[in-house]
Amino acid sequence: MQHLFTSNGGGALAERMGIVITEATAERVVGTMPVEGNTQPYGLLHGGASCVLAETLGSVGAVLHGQTVDRPFAVGVDINATHHKAARSGLVTGIAVPVHRGRAVATYEVVLEDESGERVCTARITCLLRGA
């Protein structure tokens, strides 16, 4: 399962946006996304793109956790994001860590940073865990 995420970025949308997952465990998921190609009309990183990166990383963590409780399918049910600073170029890196990992629900906090290490966005994604 981990190979699936690291080989294609976690799905067709994530692949189209250039998301690359570099680390994936239930305890920590790390990935990058280019700003270029994911901007709004003013040339800044689109807030929706930040949410796609956050949901991708949090969902991967939820799936990996869900495998440990025999509920390997994660479905996002809530996401929120606070955009702190604009990104204009380069890569943003997201790190997702669990806030709660239960049998039916998993919540991850995702911090996105620009290449200088400054926080661009903080998001929280909650996934419902479903069985096979």
XYZ file of N, CA, C and O in Angstrom:
528
model
N 0.826 -1.198 0.000
C 0.000 0.000 0.000
C 0.870 1.261 0.000
O 0.589 2.200 -0.720
N 1.929 1.285 0.814
C 2.796 2.460 0.846
C 3.390 2.748 -0.517
O 3.511 3.894 -0.923
N 3.770 1.688 -1.264
C 4.338 1.890 -2.591
C 3.342 2.602 -3.503
O 3.728 3.451 -4.301
N 2.054 2.268 -3.372
C 1.034 2.909 -4.178
C 1.067 4.425 -3.973
O 1.024 5.191 -4.922
N 1.174 4.865 -2.733
C 1.162 6.304 -2.456
C 2.441 6.976 -2.911
O 2.416 8.071 -3.450
N 3.578 6.338 -2.674
C 4.834 6.986 -3.024
C 5.104 6.923 -4.520
O 5.877 7.711 -5.036
N 4.440 6.025 -5.251
C 4.705 5.916 -6.678
C 3.902 6.920 -7.500
O 4.348 7.357 -8.546
N 2.704 7.312 -7.053
C 1.920 8.233 -7.882
C 1.365 9.427 -7.129
O 0.531 10.141 -7.656
N 1.789 9.677 -5.916
C 1.349 10.859 -5.198
C -0.015 10.766 -4.562
O -0.514 11.751 -4.056
N -0.653 9.606 -4.578
C -1.908 9.459 -3.866
C -3.146 9.679 -4.695
O -4.216 9.899 -4.147
N -3.069 9.645 -6.018
C -4.268 9.754 -6.836
C -4.069 10.645 -8.042
O -3.077 11.359 -8.164
N -5.060 10.612 -8.940
C -4.965 11.346 -10.200
C -4.874 12.862 -9.993
O -4.075 13.530 -10.655
N -5.681 13.413 -9.095
C -5.629 14.865 -8.865
C -4.272 15.259 -8.293
O -3.649 16.222 -8.746
N -3.814 14.512 -7.309
C -2.512 14.820 -6.706
C -1.400 14.719 -7.746
O -0.492 15.560 -7.776
N -1.486 13.725 -8.612
C -0.477 13.579 -9.664
C -0.522 14.773 -10.622
O 0.507 15.329 -10.992
N -1.725 15.191 -11.015
C -1.892 16.338 -11.917
C -1.322 17.614 -11.309
O -0.825 18.488 -12.015
N -1.381 17.719 -9.969
C -0.889 18.919 -9.293
C 0.591 18.841 -8.956
O 1.151 19.776 -8.409
N 1.212 17.711 -9.258
C 2.648 17.562 -9.029
C 3.011 17.168 -7.621
O 4.156 17.342 -7.193
N 2.078 16.614 -6.869
C 2.352 16.208 -5.493
C 3.205 14.944 -5.497
O 2.899 13.988 -6.212
N 4.249 14.969 -4.700
C 5.128 13.813 -4.533
C 5.198 13.495 -3.049
O 5.554 14.364 -2.239
N 4.834 12.282 -2.694
C 4.912 11.859 -1.295
C 6.288 11.251 -1.070
O 6.690 10.331 -1.774
N 7.003 11.793 -0.082
C 8.382 11.360 0.164
C 8.530 10.480 1.397
O 9.557 9.826 1.564
N 7.526 10.490 2.245
C 7.549 9.678 3.473
C 6.109 9.367 3.832
O 5.260 10.261 3.776
N 5.837 8.118 4.194
C 4.446 7.768 4.503
C 4.375 6.673 5.551
O 4.691 5.518 5.276
N 3.981 7.063 6.758
C 3.639 6.126 7.821
C 2.371 6.674 8.473
O 1.983 7.818 8.227
N 1.747 5.877 9.319
C 0.558 6.354 10.020
C 0.891 7.497 10.974
O 0.034 8.289 11.331
N 2.158 7.599 11.380
C 2.589 8.635 12.323
C 3.030 9.931 11.660
O 3.073 10.980 12.295
N 3.378 9.861 10.349
C 3.902 11.058 9.685
C 3.888 10.830 8.175
O 4.405 9.831 7.689
N 3.306 11.789 7.465
C 3.301 11.745 6.006
C 3.870 13.070 5.515
O 3.453 14.141 5.972
N 4.835 12.994 4.609
C 5.498 14.185 4.079
C 5.369 14.180 2.563
O 5.536 13.132 1.923
N 5.075 15.340 2.004
C 4.991 15.455 0.557
C 5.262 16.870 0.108
O 5.220 17.812 0.902
N 5.560 17.010 -1.183
C 5.828 18.325 -1.755
C 4.880 18.581 -2.926
O 4.325 17.650 -3.512
N 4.745 19.869 -3.249
C 3.932 20.281 -4.383
C 4.530 21.563 -4.941
O 4.870 22.478 -4.180
N 4.657 21.675 -6.263
C 5.168 22.914 -6.833
C 4.122 24.028 -6.760
O 2.919 23.768 -6.885
N 4.594 25.250 -6.567
C 3.691 26.394 -6.625
C 3.290 26.628 -8.081
O 2.107 26.820 -8.389
N 4.257 26.560 -8.977
C 3.995 26.779 -10.399
C 2.953 25.775 -10.898
O 3.047 24.575 -10.632
N 1.944 26.288 -11.580
C 0.870 25.446 -12.073
C -0.272 25.292 -11.093
O -1.320 24.741 -11.435
N -0.089 25.763 -9.865
C -1.106 25.649 -8.814
C -1.417 27.016 -8.208
O -1.616 27.140 -7.006
N -1.460 28.030 -9.061
C -1.644 29.401 -8.587
C -3.022 29.935 -8.954
O -3.697 29.433 -9.843
N -3.402 31.002 -8.253
C -4.598 31.747 -8.593
C -4.195 32.890 -9.536
O -3.012 33.007 -9.854
N -5.120 33.707 -10.017
C -4.791 34.703 -11.047
C -3.691 35.701 -10.679
O -3.065 36.265 -11.573
N -3.420 35.905 -9.400
C -2.390 36.861 -8.998
C -1.003 36.235 -8.916
O -0.051 36.876 -8.499
N -0.893 34.962 -9.264
C 0.399 34.295 -9.245
C 0.786 33.718 -7.898
O 1.923 33.293 -7.702
N -0.154 33.703 -6.961
C 0.104 33.145 -5.636
C -0.438 31.724 -5.567
O -1.388 31.380 -6.273
N 0.143 30.901 -4.687
C -0.353 29.554 -4.482
C -1.847 29.616 -4.155
O -2.261 30.351 -3.264
N -2.633 28.871 -4.884
C -4.085 28.852 -4.685
C -4.408 28.162 -3.363
O -3.841 27.110 -3.047
N -5.305 28.738 -2.589
C -5.697 28.136 -1.316
C -6.284 26.750 -1.494
O -6.088 25.864 -0.662
N -6.991 26.538 -2.584
C -7.539 25.214 -2.862
C -6.450 24.194 -3.120
O -6.576 23.023 -2.754
N -5.352 24.633 -3.739
C -4.219 23.728 -3.966
C -3.608 23.319 -2.633
O -3.240 22.156 -2.443
N -3.519 24.268 -1.713
C -3.017 23.938 -0.374
C -3.910 22.893 0.279
O -3.426 21.956 0.922
N -5.219 23.037 0.100
C -6.154 22.056 0.673
C -6.005 20.690 0.015
O -6.114 19.659 0.690
N -5.741 20.658 -1.289
C -5.537 19.368 -1.964
C -4.300 18.680 -1.403
O -4.324 17.476 -1.122
N -3.217 19.423 -1.220
C -2.004 18.829 -0.642
C -2.295 18.329 0.767
O -1.956 17.193 1.121
N -2.952 19.150 1.580
C -3.253 18.760 2.958
C -4.149 17.524 3.005
O -3.893 16.589 3.769
N -5.199 17.499 2.171
C -6.105 16.359 2.197
C -5.414 15.096 1.688
O -5.639 14.007 2.210
N -4.562 15.239 0.701
C -3.821 14.090 0.188
C -2.952 13.483 1.286
O -2.993 12.273 1.540
N -2.176 14.319 1.962
C -1.265 13.810 2.986
C -2.025 13.233 4.179
O -1.691 12.147 4.673
N -3.039 13.946 4.651
C -3.819 13.445 5.785
C -4.558 12.164 5.452
O -4.652 11.257 6.285
N -5.064 12.058 4.239
C -5.782 10.852 3.838
C -4.852 9.653 3.743
O -5.231 8.535 4.105
N -3.638 9.874 3.260
C -2.661 8.784 3.208
C -2.379 8.282 4.621
O -2.381 7.075 4.884
N -2.156 9.203 5.555
C -1.939 8.800 6.945
C -3.122 8.039 7.497
O -2.966 7.016 8.182
N -4.334 8.505 7.189
C -5.542 7.840 7.678
C -5.671 6.431 7.105
O -6.054 5.497 7.818
N -5.354 6.256 5.831
C -5.408 4.926 5.225
C -4.403 3.997 5.897
O -4.717 2.846 6.228
N -3.197 4.495 6.123
C -2.171 3.654 6.753
C -2.566 3.291 8.182
O -2.359 2.159 8.622
N -3.162 4.237 8.907
C -3.684 3.913 10.244
C -4.854 2.939 10.133
O -4.941 1.965 10.891
N -5.749 3.189 9.180
C -6.927 2.341 9.020
C -6.579 0.881 8.777
O -7.315 -0.013 9.200
N -5.456 0.632 8.148
C -5.022 -0.751 7.936
C -4.771 -1.465 9.267
O -4.958 -2.668 9.367
N -4.386 -0.730 10.285
C -4.074 -1.340 11.585
C -5.333 -1.670 12.381
O -5.256 -2.409 13.357
N -6.474 -1.095 11.980
C -7.740 -1.359 12.682
C -8.756 -2.022 11.755
O -9.965 -1.970 12.003
N -8.267 -2.631 10.682
C -9.085 -3.359 9.716
C -10.147 -2.474 9.057
O -11.257 -2.919 8.769
N -9.801 -1.213 8.836
C -10.666 -0.272 8.115
C -9.779 0.514 7.152
O -9.457 1.679 7.391
N -9.385 -0.118 6.039
C -8.341 0.445 5.178
C -8.783 1.522 4.191
O -7.961 1.987 3.408
N -10.036 1.936 4.231
C -10.495 2.965 3.304
C -10.818 4.237 4.074
O -11.635 4.216 4.994
N -10.191 5.336 3.686
C -10.412 6.615 4.358
C -11.182 7.545 3.423
O -10.838 7.686 2.249
N -12.213 8.179 3.968
C -13.028 9.127 3.223
C -13.019 10.446 3.987
O -13.420 10.494 5.154
N -12.548 11.495 3.337
C -12.509 12.800 3.988
C -13.905 13.299 4.306
O -14.790 13.285 3.446
N -14.120 13.733 5.551
C -15.427 14.261 5.946
C -15.353 15.721 6.402
O -16.379 16.385 6.495
N -14.144 16.215 6.671
C -13.998 17.612 7.086
C -12.573 18.058 6.811
O -11.625 17.305 7.047
N -12.442 19.262 6.296
C -11.123 19.873 6.143
C -11.271 21.363 6.411
O -12.285 21.976 6.045
N -10.289 21.919 7.100
C -10.243 23.369 7.245
C -8.798 23.798 7.120
O -7.876 23.014 7.361
N -8.609 25.026 6.675
C -7.253 25.510 6.438
C -7.163 26.993 6.753
O -8.080 27.754 6.444
N -6.060 27.354 7.368
C -5.742 28.758 7.603
C -4.514 29.081 6.773
O -3.474 28.412 6.899
N -4.637 30.081 5.916
C -3.541 30.478 5.032
C -2.800 31.637 5.695
O -3.369 32.696 5.906
N -1.536 31.409 6.020
C -0.756 32.377 6.791
C 0.076 33.311 5.933
O 0.276 34.465 6.290
N 0.599 32.797 4.829
C 1.565 33.557 4.039
C 1.474 33.098 2.596
O 1.243 31.917 2.330
N 1.666 34.004 1.673
C 1.617 33.644 0.258
C 2.903 32.958 -0.168
O 3.986 33.283 0.310
N 2.760 32.010 -1.085
C 3.910 31.391 -1.743
C 3.807 31.753 -3.215
O 2.735 31.648 -3.812
N 4.915 32.176 -3.804
C 4.911 32.638 -5.193
C 5.691 31.732 -6.142
O 5.497 31.792 -7.347
N 6.590 30.919 -5.595
C 7.409 30.064 -6.453
C 7.985 28.925 -5.619
O 7.827 28.885 -4.402
N 8.633 28.000 -6.311
C 9.302 26.903 -5.624
C 8.349 25.797 -5.236
O 7.298 25.604 -5.840
N 8.748 25.066 -4.213
C 7.962 23.954 -3.698
C 7.407 24.293 -2.330
O 8.057 25.000 -1.553
N 6.230 23.784 -2.028
C 5.744 23.788 -0.655
C 5.844 22.348 -0.159
O 5.644 21.400 -0.924
N 6.193 22.217 1.103
C 6.307 20.905 1.731
C 5.257 20.804 2.819
O 5.107 21.724 3.623
N 4.538 19.693 2.825
C 3.527 19.454 3.843
C 3.926 18.291 4.731
O 4.487 17.301 4.246
N 3.660 18.441 6.011
C 3.902 17.375 6.981
C 2.606 17.149 7.745
O 2.080 18.066 8.378
N 2.095 15.918 7.643
C 0.849 15.544 8.321
C 1.174 14.652 9.507
O 1.899 13.665 9.358
N 0.650 15.016 10.673
C 0.814 14.196 11.881
C -0.562 14.002 12.519
O -1.426 14.869 12.434
N -0.764 12.850 13.148
C -2.089 12.578 13.706
C -2.409 13.425 14.929
O -1.549 13.682 15.764
N -3.652 13.843 14.997
C -4.211 14.486 16.177
C -5.042 13.458 16.938
O -5.049 13.418 18.156
N -5.726 12.606 16.175
C -6.555 11.540 16.751
C -6.578 10.372 15.780
O -6.796 10.568 14.579
N -6.346 9.166 16.293
C -6.443 7.959 15.472
C -7.311 6.954 16.203
O -6.869 6.286 17.118
N -8.565 6.890 15.810
C -9.497 5.954 16.414
C -9.812 4.801 15.483
O -9.173 4.619 14.450
N -10.836 4.055 15.838
C -11.237 2.921 15.009
C -12.100 3.363 13.829
O -12.071 2.749 12.771
N -12.839 4.439 13.980
C -13.747 4.881 12.923
C -13.365 6.223 12.299
O -13.801 6.538 11.197
N -12.565 7.013 13.003
C -12.216 8.358 12.544
C -10.737 8.622 12.816
O -10.219 8.229 13.868
N -10.098 9.297 11.873
C -8.708 9.738 12.064
C -8.614 11.201 11.657
O -9.168 11.607 10.628
N -7.925 11.994 12.477
C -7.735 13.418 12.205
C -6.241 13.715 12.164
O -5.499 13.291 13.057
N -5.828 14.450 11.134
C -4.423 14.822 10.969
C -4.293 16.333 10.852
O -5.114 16.987 10.208
N -3.258 16.878 11.496
C -2.890 18.272 11.302
C -1.802 18.296 10.244
O -0.868 17.495 10.287
N -1.927 19.216 9.302
C -0.972 19.313 8.210
C -0.411 20.736 8.179
O -1.164 21.703 8.098
N 0.905 20.834 8.260
C 1.590 22.120 8.174
C 2.289 22.195 6.830
O 3.057 21.295 6.479
N 2.014 23.254 6.079
C 2.679 23.488 4.799
C 3.671 24.624 4.965
O 3.328 25.668 5.547
N 4.882 24.405 4.476
C 5.940 25.408 4.553
C 6.517 25.670 3.171
O 6.543 24.773 2.325
N 7.014 26.900 2.972
C 7.705 27.219 1.731
C 9.161 26.766 1.830
O 9.567 26.179 2.842
N 9.929 27.029 0.797
C 11.310 26.544 0.769
C 12.210 27.194 1.813
O 13.247 26.642 2.160
N 11.804 28.350 2.349
C 12.602 28.981 3.404
C 12.174 28.512 4.791
O 12.675 29.002 5.797
N 11.235 27.558 4.850
C 10.796 27.017 6.133
C 9.721 27.834 6.812
O 9.368 27.557 7.962
N 9.173 28.820 6.122
C 8.106 29.628 6.708
C 6.754 28.966 6.479
O 6.468 28.448 5.403
N 5.921 28.995 7.503
C 4.603 28.362 7.432
C 3.715 29.137 6.462
O 3.519 30.333 6.599
N 3.173 28.409 5.511
C 2.268 28.967 4.514
C 0.817 28.700 4.905
O -0.058 29.538 4.724
N 0.561 27.514 5.464
C -0.804 27.093 5.748
C -0.800 26.056 6.860
O 0.132 25.248 6.962
N -1.831 26.086 7.678
C -2.086 25.031 8.655
C -3.476 24.482 8.362
O -4.435 25.254 8.250
N -3.568 23.168 8.203
C -4.854 22.547 7.880
C -5.115 21.384 8.826
O -4.197 20.838 9.438
N -6.397 21.018 8.908
C -6.784 19.830 9.661
C -7.757 19.044 8.799
O -8.718 19.603 8.276
N -7.480 17.746 8.637
C -8.325 16.870 7.832
C -8.813 15.722 8.699
O -8.013 15.110 9.417
N -10.117 15.472 8.669
C -10.693 14.352 9.382
C -11.266 13.376 8.362
O -11.975 13.775 7.433
N -10.929 12.103 8.543
C -11.390 11.043 7.646
C -12.192 9.995 8.414
O -11.836 9.631 9.522
N -13.260 9.545 7.768
C -14.003 8.398 8.250
C -13.284 7.159 7.743
O -12.893 7.099 6.572
N -13.083 6.190 8.616
C -12.410 4.947 8.229
C -13.466 3.897 7.959
O -14.354 3.666 8.785
N -13.367 3.239 6.796
C -14.341 2.229 6.402
C -13.658 0.898 6.137
O -12.516 0.856 5.731
N -14.381 -0.163 6.337
C -13.875 -1.503 6.092
C -13.971 -1.888 4.635
O -14.534 -1.165 3.810
N -13.409 -3.048 4.327
C -13.372 -3.521 2.942
C -14.710 -3.899 2.382
O -15.701 -4.100 2.844
